[in-house]
Every structure is written in C-alpha cells, then in structure tokens.
C-alpha cells in the first residue's frame, strides 16, 4: 500500500481522480508538489474488534443496584430485565434505555 502521508512534508495525502491522459488515480499532497500515481489495485482492510455493551456502560459494576422492569428479552423471551437510563444524545433529546435480561444477561437498548 502506498504511504498515506507525504514523504516530503508529512501531510496527509488526498486521492486525486482523473490524473493524466488515461484518467488514472493518484495520491496528491496539498502542500507540496508530491504525487504518487496508482498503477495497481490497492486495498487496505482493518478489522476492528467490537466492544461489548457491558464495556461501554461500565462493566459488571454498572449493573449493580439498578431498577428492574417488565420488558421482554429478544433472545430468551424472559419478561424481566434490569434497566439503566443514559443521556446519549443532546440534552433536548430523550434518554436512552439500556436493558439487561435477568435470566440470560443479554443486553439491548430501546429503539
């Protein structure tokens, strides 16, 4: 894979389409005259690990001493769940309810 940063000035390279007579693709620096013409297919894939909802909400400790409610678990169908409310959007938007099944510990949020 070609460098994503300019080797001359270390600025981020931008993709330039339609370069030259052939209408090719190149990485171009906005600050200096550096251009890297792409002559073969380039691919860069990075798989990021998904974080569990528990980790985002604060782990196991975050679910201690929370209220329970009558809510059906989408995984096991049990009708009781812990509920936790967090403000995930701007202040004028309603709070988001996060649920955790008391039977199978499945996590979900309200839609």
XYZ file of C-alpha atoms in Angstrom:
111
model
C 0.000 0.000 0.000
C 1.216 3.462 -0.805
C 2.015 5.806 2.011
C -0.949 7.769 3.337
C 1.331 10.634 4.309
C 3.626 12.709 2.140
C 7.262 11.562 2.427
C 8.429 15.161 1.828
C 6.358 17.193 4.286
C 4.411 14.532 6.293
C 0.973 15.985 5.418
C -1.974 13.702 4.650
C -2.253 12.682 1.003
C -5.589 13.148 -0.775
C -6.973 10.987 -3.587
C -6.946 12.650 -6.984
C -9.102 11.016 -9.708
C -8.674 11.688 -13.434
C -4.912 12.259 -13.403
C -3.153 12.443 -16.760
C -4.428 11.387 -20.190
C -5.513 7.939 -19.000
C -7.710 9.392 -16.274
C -5.882 7.442 -13.578
C -5.844 7.779 -9.819
C -3.109 9.311 -7.691
C -2.370 10.322 -4.123
C -1.502 14.034 -4.051
C -0.112 16.286 -1.339
C -1.976 19.574 -0.850
C 1.092 21.365 0.486
C 3.958 20.363 -1.809
C 4.157 19.051 -5.400
C 4.426 15.347 -4.357
C 2.194 12.971 -6.403
C 2.091 9.158 -6.178
C 0.399 7.653 -9.250
C -1.505 4.448 -8.527
C -0.626 1.820 -11.095
C -2.042 -1.296 -9.417
C -5.051 -2.023 -7.263
C -4.566 -1.011 -3.663
C -6.506 -2.393 -0.748
C -6.183 -1.906 2.967
C -8.637 -3.608 5.278
C -8.526 -3.338 9.023
C -10.919 -5.337 11.175
C -11.581 -3.636 14.486
C -12.706 -5.653 17.497
C -16.283 -4.953 18.549
C -16.755 -3.798 22.104
C -19.434 -5.358 24.227
C -22.243 -3.134 25.519
C -21.183 -4.006 29.086
C -17.760 -2.493 28.484
C -19.249 0.745 27.166
C -21.723 1.051 30.041
C -19.067 0.484 32.695
C -18.776 -3.313 33.005
C -20.426 -5.577 35.570
C -20.232 -2.928 38.313
C -22.526 -0.614 36.332
C -25.449 -3.091 36.618
C -25.356 -3.365 40.424
C -28.268 -1.701 42.249
C -30.239 -0.782 39.101
C -34.028 -0.987 38.776
C -35.910 -3.856 37.140
C -38.821 -3.562 34.731
C -41.246 -5.718 32.748
C -39.501 -5.943 29.360
C -39.271 -8.986 27.083
C -35.785 -10.223 26.243
C -35.305 -10.527 22.464
C -33.034 -13.555 22.965
C -34.764 -15.811 25.514
C -38.248 -14.247 25.836
C -37.984 -13.746 29.613
C -40.203 -10.866 30.829
C -37.987 -9.203 33.432
C -34.931 -7.011 32.816
C -32.657 -4.558 34.555
C -32.971 -1.055 33.135
C -30.454 1.773 33.049
C -31.011 5.209 31.506
C -28.212 7.264 29.970
C -28.186 10.562 28.095
C -26.533 9.542 24.810
C -27.720 12.426 22.639
C -28.157 16.165 23.126
C -29.982 17.448 26.188
C -33.218 18.174 24.304
C -33.460 14.508 23.168
C -34.925 11.770 25.396
C -32.682 9.471 27.400
C -31.736 6.025 26.020
C -32.879 2.966 27.977
C -30.428 0.072 28.196
C -31.783 -3.307 29.280
C -30.180 -6.486 30.611
C -32.173 -9.705 30.934
C -32.309 -11.026 34.498
C -32.251 -14.605 33.172
C -29.681 -14.787 30.320
C -27.823 -11.427 30.811
C -28.462 -10.373 27.181
C -28.050 -6.593 26.646
C -30.129 -4.389 24.341
C -31.390 -0.820 24.102
C -34.805 0.626 23.324
C -35.493 1.751 19.790
